[in-house]
mmCIF file of C-alpha atoms in Angstrom:
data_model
loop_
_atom_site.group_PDB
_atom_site.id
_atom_site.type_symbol
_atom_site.label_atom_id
_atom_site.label_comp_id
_atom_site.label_asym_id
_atom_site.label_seq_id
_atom_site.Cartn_x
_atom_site.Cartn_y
_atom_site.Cartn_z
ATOM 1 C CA UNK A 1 -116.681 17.333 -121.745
ATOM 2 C CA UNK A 2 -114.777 14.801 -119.709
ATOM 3 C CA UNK A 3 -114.469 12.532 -122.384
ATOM 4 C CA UNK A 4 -112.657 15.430 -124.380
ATOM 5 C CA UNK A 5 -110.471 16.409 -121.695
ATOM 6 C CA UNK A 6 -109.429 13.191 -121.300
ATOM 7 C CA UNK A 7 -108.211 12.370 -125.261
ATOM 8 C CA UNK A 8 -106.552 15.898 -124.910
ATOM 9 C CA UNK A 9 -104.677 15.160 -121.793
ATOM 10 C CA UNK A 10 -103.833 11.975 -123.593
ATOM 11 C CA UNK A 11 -102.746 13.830 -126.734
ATOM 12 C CA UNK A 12 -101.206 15.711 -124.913
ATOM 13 C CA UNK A 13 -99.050 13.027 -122.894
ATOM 14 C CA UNK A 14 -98.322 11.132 -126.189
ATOM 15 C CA UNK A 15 -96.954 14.078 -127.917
ATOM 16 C CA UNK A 16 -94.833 14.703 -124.652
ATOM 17 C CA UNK A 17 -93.254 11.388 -125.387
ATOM 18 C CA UNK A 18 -91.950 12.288 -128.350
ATOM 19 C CA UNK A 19 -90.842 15.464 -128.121
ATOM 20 C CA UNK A 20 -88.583 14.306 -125.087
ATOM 21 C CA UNK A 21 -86.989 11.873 -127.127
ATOM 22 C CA UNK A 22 -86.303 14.112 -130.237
ATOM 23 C CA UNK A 23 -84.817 16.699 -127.980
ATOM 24 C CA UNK A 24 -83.093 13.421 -126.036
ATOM 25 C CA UNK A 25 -81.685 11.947 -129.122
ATOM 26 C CA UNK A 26 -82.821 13.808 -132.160
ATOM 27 C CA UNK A 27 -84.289 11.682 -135.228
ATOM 28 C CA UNK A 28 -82.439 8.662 -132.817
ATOM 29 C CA UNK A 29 -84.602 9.215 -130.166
ATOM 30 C CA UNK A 30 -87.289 10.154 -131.443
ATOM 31 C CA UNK A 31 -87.696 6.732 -132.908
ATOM 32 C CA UNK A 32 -86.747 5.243 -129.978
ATOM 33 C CA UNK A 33 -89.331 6.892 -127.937
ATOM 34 C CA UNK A 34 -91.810 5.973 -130.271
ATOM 35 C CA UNK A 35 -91.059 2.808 -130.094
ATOM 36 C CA UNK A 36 -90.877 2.503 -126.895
ATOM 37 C CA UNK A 37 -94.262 4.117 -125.810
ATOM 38 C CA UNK A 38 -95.738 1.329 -129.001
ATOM 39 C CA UNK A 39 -94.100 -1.240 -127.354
ATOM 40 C CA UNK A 40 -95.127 -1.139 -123.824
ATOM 41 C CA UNK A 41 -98.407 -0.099 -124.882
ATOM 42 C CA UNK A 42 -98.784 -3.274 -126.490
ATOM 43 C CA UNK A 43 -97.975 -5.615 -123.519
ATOM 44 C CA UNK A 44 -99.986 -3.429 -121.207
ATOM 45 C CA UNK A 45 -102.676 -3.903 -123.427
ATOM 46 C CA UNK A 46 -102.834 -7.769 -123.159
ATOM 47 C CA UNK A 47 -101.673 -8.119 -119.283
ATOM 48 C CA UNK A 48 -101.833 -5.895 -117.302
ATOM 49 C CA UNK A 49 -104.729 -7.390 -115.883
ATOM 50 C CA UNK A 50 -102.991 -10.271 -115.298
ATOM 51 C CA UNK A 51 -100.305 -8.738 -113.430
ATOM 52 C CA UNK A 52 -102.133 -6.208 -111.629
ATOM 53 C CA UNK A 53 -104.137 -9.176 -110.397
ATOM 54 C CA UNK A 54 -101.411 -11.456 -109.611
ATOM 55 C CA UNK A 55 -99.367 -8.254 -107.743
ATOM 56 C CA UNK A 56 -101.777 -8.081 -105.498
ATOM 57 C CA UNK A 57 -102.765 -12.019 -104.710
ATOM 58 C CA UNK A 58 -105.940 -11.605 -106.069
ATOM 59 C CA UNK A 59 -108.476 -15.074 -105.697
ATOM 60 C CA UNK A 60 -110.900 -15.718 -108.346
ATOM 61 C CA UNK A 61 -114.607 -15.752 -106.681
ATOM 62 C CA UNK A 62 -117.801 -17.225 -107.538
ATOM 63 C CA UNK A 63 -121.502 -17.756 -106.291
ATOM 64 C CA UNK A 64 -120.411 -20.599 -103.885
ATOM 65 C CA UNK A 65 -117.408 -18.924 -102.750
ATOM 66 C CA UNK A 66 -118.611 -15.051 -102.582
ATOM 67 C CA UNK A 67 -122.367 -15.461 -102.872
ATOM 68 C CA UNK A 68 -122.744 -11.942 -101.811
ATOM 69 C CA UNK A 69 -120.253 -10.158 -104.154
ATOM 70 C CA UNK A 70 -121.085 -11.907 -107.007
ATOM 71 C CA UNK A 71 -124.907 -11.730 -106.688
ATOM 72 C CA UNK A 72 -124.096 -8.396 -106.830
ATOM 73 C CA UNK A 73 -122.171 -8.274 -109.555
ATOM 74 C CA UNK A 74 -124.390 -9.685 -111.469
ATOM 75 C CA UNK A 75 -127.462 -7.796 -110.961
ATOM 76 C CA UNK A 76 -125.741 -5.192 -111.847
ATOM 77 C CA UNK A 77 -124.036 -5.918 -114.633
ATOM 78 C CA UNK A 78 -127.633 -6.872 -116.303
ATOM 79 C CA UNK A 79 -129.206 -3.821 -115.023
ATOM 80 C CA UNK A 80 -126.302 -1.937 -117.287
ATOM 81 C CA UNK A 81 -126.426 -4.751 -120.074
ATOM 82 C CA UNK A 82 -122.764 -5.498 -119.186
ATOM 83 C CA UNK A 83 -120.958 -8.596 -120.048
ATOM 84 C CA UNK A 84 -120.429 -10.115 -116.936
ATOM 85 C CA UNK A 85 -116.899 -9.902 -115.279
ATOM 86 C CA UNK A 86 -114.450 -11.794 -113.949
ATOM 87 C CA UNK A 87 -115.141 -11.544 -109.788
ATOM 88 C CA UNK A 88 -111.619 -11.476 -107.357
ATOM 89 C CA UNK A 89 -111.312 -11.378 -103.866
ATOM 90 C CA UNK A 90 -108.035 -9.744 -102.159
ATOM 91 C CA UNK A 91 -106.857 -10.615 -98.816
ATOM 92 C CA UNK A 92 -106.130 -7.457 -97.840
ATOM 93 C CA UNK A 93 -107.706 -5.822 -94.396
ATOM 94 C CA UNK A 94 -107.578 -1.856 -96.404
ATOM 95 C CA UNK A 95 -111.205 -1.661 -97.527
ATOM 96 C CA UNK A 96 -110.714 -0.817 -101.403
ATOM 97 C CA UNK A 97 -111.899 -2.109 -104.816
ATOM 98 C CA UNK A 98 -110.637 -1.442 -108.379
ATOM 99 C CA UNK A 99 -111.643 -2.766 -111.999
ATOM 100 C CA UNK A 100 -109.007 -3.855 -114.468
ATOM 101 C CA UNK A 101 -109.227 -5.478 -118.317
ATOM 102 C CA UNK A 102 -108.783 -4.109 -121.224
ATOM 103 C CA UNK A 103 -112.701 -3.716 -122.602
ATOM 104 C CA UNK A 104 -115.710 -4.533 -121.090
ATOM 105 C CA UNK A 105 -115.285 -8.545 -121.924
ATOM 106 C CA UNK A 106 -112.079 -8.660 -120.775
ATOM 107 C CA UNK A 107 -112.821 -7.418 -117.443
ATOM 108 C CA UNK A 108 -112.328 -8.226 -114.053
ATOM 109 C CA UNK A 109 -113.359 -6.625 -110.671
ATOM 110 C CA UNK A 110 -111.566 -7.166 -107.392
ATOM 111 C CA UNK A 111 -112.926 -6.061 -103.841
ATOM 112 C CA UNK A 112 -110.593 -6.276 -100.360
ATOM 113 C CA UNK A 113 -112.347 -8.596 -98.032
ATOM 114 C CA UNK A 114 -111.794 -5.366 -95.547
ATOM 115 C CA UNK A 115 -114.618 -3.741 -97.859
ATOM 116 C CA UNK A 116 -116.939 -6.992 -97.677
ATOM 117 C CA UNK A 117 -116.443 -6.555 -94.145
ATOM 118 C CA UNK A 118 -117.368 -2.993 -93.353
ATOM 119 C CA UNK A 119 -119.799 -2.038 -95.801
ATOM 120 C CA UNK A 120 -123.521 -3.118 -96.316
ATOM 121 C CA UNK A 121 -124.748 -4.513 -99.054
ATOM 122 C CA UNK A 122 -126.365 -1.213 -100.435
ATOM 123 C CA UNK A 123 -123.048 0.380 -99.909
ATOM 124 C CA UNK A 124 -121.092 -2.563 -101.286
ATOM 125 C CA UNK A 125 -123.177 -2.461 -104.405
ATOM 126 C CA UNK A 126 -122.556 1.448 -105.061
ATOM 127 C CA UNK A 127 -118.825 0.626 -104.542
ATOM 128 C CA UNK A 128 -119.217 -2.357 -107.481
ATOM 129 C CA UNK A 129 -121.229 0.101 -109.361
ATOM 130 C CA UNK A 130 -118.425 2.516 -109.802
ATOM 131 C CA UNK A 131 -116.396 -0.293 -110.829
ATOM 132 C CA UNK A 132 -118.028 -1.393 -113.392
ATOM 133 C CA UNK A 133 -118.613 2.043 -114.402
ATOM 134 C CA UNK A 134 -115.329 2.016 -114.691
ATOM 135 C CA UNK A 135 -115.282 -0.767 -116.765
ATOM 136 C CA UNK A 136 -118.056 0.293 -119.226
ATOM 137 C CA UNK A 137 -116.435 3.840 -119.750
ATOM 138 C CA UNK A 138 -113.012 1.545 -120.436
ATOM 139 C CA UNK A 139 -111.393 3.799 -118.192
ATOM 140 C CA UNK A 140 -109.277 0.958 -117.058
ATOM 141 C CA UNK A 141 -107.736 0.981 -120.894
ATOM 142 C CA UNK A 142 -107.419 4.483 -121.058
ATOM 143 C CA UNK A 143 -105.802 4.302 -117.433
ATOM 144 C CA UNK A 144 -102.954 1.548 -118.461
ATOM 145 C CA UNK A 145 -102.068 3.624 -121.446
ATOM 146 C CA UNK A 146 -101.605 6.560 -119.508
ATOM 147 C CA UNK A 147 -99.374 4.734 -117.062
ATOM 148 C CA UNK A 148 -97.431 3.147 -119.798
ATOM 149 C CA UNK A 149 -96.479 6.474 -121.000
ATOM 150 C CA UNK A 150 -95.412 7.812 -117.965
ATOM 151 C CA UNK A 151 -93.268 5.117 -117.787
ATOM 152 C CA UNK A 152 -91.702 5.634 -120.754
ATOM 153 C CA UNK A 153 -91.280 9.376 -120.317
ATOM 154 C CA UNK A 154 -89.409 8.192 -117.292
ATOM 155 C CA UNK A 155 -87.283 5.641 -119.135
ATOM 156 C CA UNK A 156 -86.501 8.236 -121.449
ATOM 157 C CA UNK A 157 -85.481 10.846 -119.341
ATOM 158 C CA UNK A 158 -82.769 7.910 -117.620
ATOM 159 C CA UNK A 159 -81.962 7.084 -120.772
ATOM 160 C CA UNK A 160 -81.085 10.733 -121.328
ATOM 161 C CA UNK A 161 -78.936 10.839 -117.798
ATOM 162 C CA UNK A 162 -76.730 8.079 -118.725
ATOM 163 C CA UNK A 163 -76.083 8.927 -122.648
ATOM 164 C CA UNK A 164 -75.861 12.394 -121.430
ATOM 165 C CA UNK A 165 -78.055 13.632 -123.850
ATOM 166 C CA UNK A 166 -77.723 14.550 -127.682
ATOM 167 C CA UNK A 167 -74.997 16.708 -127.888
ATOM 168 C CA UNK A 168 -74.502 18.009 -131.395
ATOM 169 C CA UNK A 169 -74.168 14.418 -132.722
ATOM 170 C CA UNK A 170 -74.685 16.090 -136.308
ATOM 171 C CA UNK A 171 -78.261 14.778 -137.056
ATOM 172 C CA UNK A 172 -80.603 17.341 -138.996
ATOM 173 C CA UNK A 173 -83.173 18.630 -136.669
ATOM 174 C CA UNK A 174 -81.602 17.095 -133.130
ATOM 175 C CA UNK A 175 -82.152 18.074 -129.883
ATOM 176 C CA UNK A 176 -78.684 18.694 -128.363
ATOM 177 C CA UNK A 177 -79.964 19.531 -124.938
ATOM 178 C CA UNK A 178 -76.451 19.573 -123.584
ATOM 179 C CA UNK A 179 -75.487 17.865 -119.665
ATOM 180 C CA UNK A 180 -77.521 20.870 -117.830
ATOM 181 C CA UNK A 181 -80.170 20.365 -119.909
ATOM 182 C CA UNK A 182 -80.176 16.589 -119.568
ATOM 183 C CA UNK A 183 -80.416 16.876 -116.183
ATOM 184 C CA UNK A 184 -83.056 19.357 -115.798
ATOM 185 C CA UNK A 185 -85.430 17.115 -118.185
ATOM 186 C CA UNK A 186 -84.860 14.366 -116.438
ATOM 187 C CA UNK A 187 -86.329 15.896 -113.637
ATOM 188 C CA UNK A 188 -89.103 17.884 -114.772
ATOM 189 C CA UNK A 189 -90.295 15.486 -117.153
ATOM 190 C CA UNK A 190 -91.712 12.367 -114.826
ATOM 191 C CA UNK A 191 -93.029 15.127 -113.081
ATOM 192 C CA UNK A 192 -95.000 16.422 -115.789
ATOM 193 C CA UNK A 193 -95.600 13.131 -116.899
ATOM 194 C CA UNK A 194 -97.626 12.539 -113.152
ATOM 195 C CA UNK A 195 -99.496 15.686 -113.500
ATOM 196 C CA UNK A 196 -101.409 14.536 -116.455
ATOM 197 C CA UNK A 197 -101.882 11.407 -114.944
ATOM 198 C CA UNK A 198 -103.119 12.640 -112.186
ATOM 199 C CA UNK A 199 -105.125 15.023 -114.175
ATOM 200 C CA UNK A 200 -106.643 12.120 -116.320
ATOM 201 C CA UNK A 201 -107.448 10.063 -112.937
ATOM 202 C CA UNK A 202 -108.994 12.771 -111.622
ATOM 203 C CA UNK A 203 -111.587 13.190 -114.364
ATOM 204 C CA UNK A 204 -112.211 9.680 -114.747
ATOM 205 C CA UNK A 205 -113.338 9.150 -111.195
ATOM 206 C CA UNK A 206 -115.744 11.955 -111.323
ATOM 207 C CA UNK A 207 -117.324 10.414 -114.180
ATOM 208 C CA UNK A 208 -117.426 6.599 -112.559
ATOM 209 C CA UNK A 209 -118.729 8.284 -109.665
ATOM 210 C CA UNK A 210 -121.645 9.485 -111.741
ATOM 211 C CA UNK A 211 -122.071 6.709 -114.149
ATOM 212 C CA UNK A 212 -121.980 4.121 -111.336
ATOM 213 C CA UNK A 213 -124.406 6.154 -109.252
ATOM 214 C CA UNK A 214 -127.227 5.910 -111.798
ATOM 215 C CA UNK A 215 -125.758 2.190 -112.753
ATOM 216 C CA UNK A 216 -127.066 1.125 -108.325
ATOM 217 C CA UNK A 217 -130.130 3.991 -108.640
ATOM 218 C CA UNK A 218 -128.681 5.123 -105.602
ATOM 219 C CA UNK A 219 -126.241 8.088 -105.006
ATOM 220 C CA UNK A 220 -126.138 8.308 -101.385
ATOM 221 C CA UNK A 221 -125.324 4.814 -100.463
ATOM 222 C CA UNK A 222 -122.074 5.281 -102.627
ATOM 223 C CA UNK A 223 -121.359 8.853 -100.938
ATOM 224 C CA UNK A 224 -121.753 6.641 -98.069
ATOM 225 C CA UNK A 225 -119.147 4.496 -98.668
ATOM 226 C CA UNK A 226 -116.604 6.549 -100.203
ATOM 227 C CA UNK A 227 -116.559 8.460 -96.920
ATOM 228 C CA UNK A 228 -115.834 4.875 -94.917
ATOM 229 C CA UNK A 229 -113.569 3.606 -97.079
ATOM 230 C CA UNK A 230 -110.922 7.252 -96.990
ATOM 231 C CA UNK A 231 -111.179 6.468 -93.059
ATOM 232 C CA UNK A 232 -111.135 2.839 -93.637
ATOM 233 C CA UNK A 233 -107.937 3.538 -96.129
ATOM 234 C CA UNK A 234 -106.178 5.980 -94.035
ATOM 235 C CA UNK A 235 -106.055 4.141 -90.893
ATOM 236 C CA UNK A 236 -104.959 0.724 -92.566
ATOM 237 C CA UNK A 237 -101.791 0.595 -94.567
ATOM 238 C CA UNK A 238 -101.780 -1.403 -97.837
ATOM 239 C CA UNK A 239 -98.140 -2.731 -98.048
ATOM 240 C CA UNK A 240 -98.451 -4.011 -101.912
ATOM 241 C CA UNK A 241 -99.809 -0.342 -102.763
ATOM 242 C CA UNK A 242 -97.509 1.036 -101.125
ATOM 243 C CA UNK A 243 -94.689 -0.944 -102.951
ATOM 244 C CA UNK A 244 -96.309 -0.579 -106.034
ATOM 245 C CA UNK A 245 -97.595 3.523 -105.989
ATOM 246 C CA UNK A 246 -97.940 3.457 -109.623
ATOM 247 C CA UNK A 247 -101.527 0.979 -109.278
ATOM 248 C CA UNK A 248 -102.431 3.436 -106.401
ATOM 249 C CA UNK A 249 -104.965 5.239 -109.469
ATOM 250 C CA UNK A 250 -106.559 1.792 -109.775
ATOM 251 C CA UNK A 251 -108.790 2.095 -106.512
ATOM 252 C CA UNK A 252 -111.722 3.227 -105.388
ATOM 253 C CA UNK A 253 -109.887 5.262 -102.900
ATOM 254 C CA UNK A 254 -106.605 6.094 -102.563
ATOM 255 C CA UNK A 255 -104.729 3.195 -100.826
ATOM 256 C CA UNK A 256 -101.866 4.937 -100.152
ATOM 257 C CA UNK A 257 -100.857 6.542 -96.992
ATOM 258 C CA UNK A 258 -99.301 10.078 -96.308
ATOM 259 C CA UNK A 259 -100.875 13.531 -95.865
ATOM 260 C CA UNK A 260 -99.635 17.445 -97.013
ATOM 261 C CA UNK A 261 -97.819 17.000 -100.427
ATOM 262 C CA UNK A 262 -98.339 13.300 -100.963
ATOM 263 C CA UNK A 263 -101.862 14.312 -101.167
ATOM 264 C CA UNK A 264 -102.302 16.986 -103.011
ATOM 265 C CA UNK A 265 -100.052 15.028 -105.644
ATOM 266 C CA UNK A 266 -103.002 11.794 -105.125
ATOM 267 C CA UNK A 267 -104.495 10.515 -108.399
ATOM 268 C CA UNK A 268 -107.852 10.633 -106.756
ATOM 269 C CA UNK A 269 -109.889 13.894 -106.438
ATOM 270 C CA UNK A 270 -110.926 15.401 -103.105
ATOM 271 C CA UNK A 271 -113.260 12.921 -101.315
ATOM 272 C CA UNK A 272 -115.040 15.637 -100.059
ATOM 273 C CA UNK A 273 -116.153 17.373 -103.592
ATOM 274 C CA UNK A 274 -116.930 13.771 -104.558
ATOM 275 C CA UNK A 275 -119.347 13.111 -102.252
ATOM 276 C CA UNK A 276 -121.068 16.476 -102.508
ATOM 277 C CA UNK A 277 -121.148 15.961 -106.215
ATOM 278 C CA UNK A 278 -123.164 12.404 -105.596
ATOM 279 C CA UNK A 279 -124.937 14.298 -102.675
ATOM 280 C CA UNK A 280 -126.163 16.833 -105.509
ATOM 281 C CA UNK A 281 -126.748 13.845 -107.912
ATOM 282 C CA UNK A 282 -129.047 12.488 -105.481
ATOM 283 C CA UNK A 283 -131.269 15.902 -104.948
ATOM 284 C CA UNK A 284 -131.202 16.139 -108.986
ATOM 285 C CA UNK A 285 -132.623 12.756 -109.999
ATOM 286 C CA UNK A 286 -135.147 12.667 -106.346
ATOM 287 C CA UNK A 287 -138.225 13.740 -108.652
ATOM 288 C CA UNK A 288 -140.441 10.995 -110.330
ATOM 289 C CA UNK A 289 -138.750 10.110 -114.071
ATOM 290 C CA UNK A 290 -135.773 12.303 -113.917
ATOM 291 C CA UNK A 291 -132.406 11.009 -114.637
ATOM 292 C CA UNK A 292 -128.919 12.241 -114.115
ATOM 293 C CA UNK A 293 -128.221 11.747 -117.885
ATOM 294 C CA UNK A 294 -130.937 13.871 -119.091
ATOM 295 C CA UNK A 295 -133.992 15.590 -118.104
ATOM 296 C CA UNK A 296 -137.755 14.393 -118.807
ATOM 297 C CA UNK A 297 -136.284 10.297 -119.038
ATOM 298 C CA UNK A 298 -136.634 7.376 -116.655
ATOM 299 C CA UNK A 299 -133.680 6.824 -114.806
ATOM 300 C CA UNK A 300 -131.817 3.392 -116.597
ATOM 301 C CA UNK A 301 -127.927 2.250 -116.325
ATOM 302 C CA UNK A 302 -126.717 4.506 -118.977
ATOM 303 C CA UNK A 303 -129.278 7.202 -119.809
#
C-alpha cells in the first residue's frame, strides 16, 4: 500500500510539473518544464550522492578507522543479502544518520559521530538498520527525484514571476494565466510541491522503520533510539541542515530546529506514532516463528 501511495504521489508531482508550465508558457513551457524536470533528474541521478556527501564534510570510514560502525554495517548488510555500502563519518555533534546512492550498489551510509557517541551498539545498529532499509527499498532514489521536482516546480513558478506569465501569446492550447494569476501560482505551487514531498517522506520512513526493524531482529532498540536522537536533535543545532533545509528529509530524524508550524510542515512523521508503531511491531513478531512480513514464517531481513 505504501509502495502505491508513493508512485501516486509521484505521479502525481510529475504531472504537477507539467501542468504548471503549460499554464506558465503554453506548448513553450510545457516543453520547457519537461525538460527541465528530465534534466535535473538526470544529474541528481548520478551525484547527488556525491554532493550530499561533500555538503556535509562527510569522511569515508573503514574497519581500522570505525571498527564499530562498520562491523556493523556489515553484519547487517549480509543478514539482508545487501551489497555492502560505502561507510562515512560526519563531524557533526547532532546525533543523526541518513543513506544516500542511487541503488543499492551505489550506496553509501553516513552516521554523526554525536550518534556513535550516545547510542549503544544495539541502538546504533537499529539506527544503521533503517538506513539500509532505506537503501534496499531505494527510497533514497525515489527521495532525490522527488526533490528534483520540487525544485523545478519552484524554478518554474520564478520563471513565471519574471516573464510574467503567458499572456495570450497566441499559441493553441496556452495557459495565459495573466500577472494575478502568475503571482498566485508562484506561491501556491512550491507549496504544493512540499506537501507531496512531505507526504512521500512521510510514508517512506514508516516503511524503513519497519523494514529496518526486522533487518536488526529488534524493534525496541530502534524505538529506543529514535526517541534519543529527537532530544539529541532538538537540543543541538545542525548549521549545514539548517543552510541546506531541502536534505533535512535525508535523516533519521529531523535535523532541523523550530517548533509550531515548522513542524507540522517536517518531512518526518510524528516520532511519537513511530515509535508506537515499532513498539507494536515488537509485541507482533514476540511469539516463536512469527514475522512482521507475514504470519506462520521465521523472521529473516526481508520476509
Amino acid at each position: 500500500m505504501n509502495y502505491t501511495r508513493t508512485a501516486l504521489l509521484l505521479a502525481a508531482l510529475t504531472a504537477f510539473v507539467l501542468v504548471l508550465g503549460w499554464m506558465l508558457g503554453g506548448k513553450t513551457g510545457l516543453v520547457i518544464a519537461l525538460l527541465a524536470a528530465a534534466g535535473m533528474n538526470l544529474y541528481a541521478y548520478w551525484n547527488s550522492d556525491k554532493m550530499v556527501l561533500s555538503m556535509y564534510q562527510a569522511q569515508p570510514v573503514d574497519r581500522t578507522t570505525a571498527p564499530v560502525l562498520v562491523g556493523i554495517v556489515e553484519r547487517l548488510t549480509a543478514r539482508a543479502g545487501m551489497p555492502m555500502p560505502a561507510v562515512y563519518v560526519i563531524d557533526q555533534p547532532q546525533p543523526n544518520a541518513f543513506a544516500t546512492g542511487r541503488d543499492p550498489e551505489h550506496a553509501s551510509v553516513a552516521a554523526t559521530t554525536g550518534l556513535l557517541a550516545m547510542l549503544s551498539p544495539e541502538e546504533l545498529e537499529g539506527v544503521m538498520a533503517h538506513e539500509l532499509a532505506h537503501v534496499h527499498n531505494r527510497d533514497t532514489l525515489i527521495m532525490t527525484v522527488t526533490a528534483t521536482l520540487a525544485g523545478a516546480i519552484g524554478m518554474l513558478a520564478n520563471f513565471g514571476m519574471f516573464f510574467g506569465g503567458n499572456r495570450d501569446n497566441g499559441e493553441e492550447g496556452g495557459g495565459g494565466l495573466g500577472t494575478v494569476g502568475t503571482i498566485l501560482m508562484a506561491i501556491l505551487a512550491p507549496l504544493v510541491a512540499m506537501l507531496v514531498q512531505m507526504a512521500i517522506s512521510r510514508t517512506r520512513e514508516y516503511e524503513a522503520d519497519a523494514a529496518g526493524a526486522e533487518i536488526c531482529g529488534n524493534p525496541l532498540a530502534l524505538a529506543s533510539a529514535l526517541a534519543r536522537l529527537e532530544q539529541g536533535a532538538g537540543a543541538i543545532p545542525n548549521a549545514v541542515a539548517e543552510g541546506h533545509p531541502a536534505t533535512a528529509h535525508l535523516f533519521i530524524v529531523n535535523p532541523l530546529t523550530g517548533s509550531g508550524l515548522a513542524q507540522m510542515f517536517s518531512t518526518h512523521p510524528s516520532m511519537a506514532d513511530r515509535i508506537e508503531r515499532l513498539q507494536a511491531l515488537a509485541g507482533f513478531t514476540a511469539g516463536p516463528a512469527r514475522s512482521a512480513w507475514g504470519g506462520g514464517k521465521t523472521p529473516g531481513p526481508w520476509g
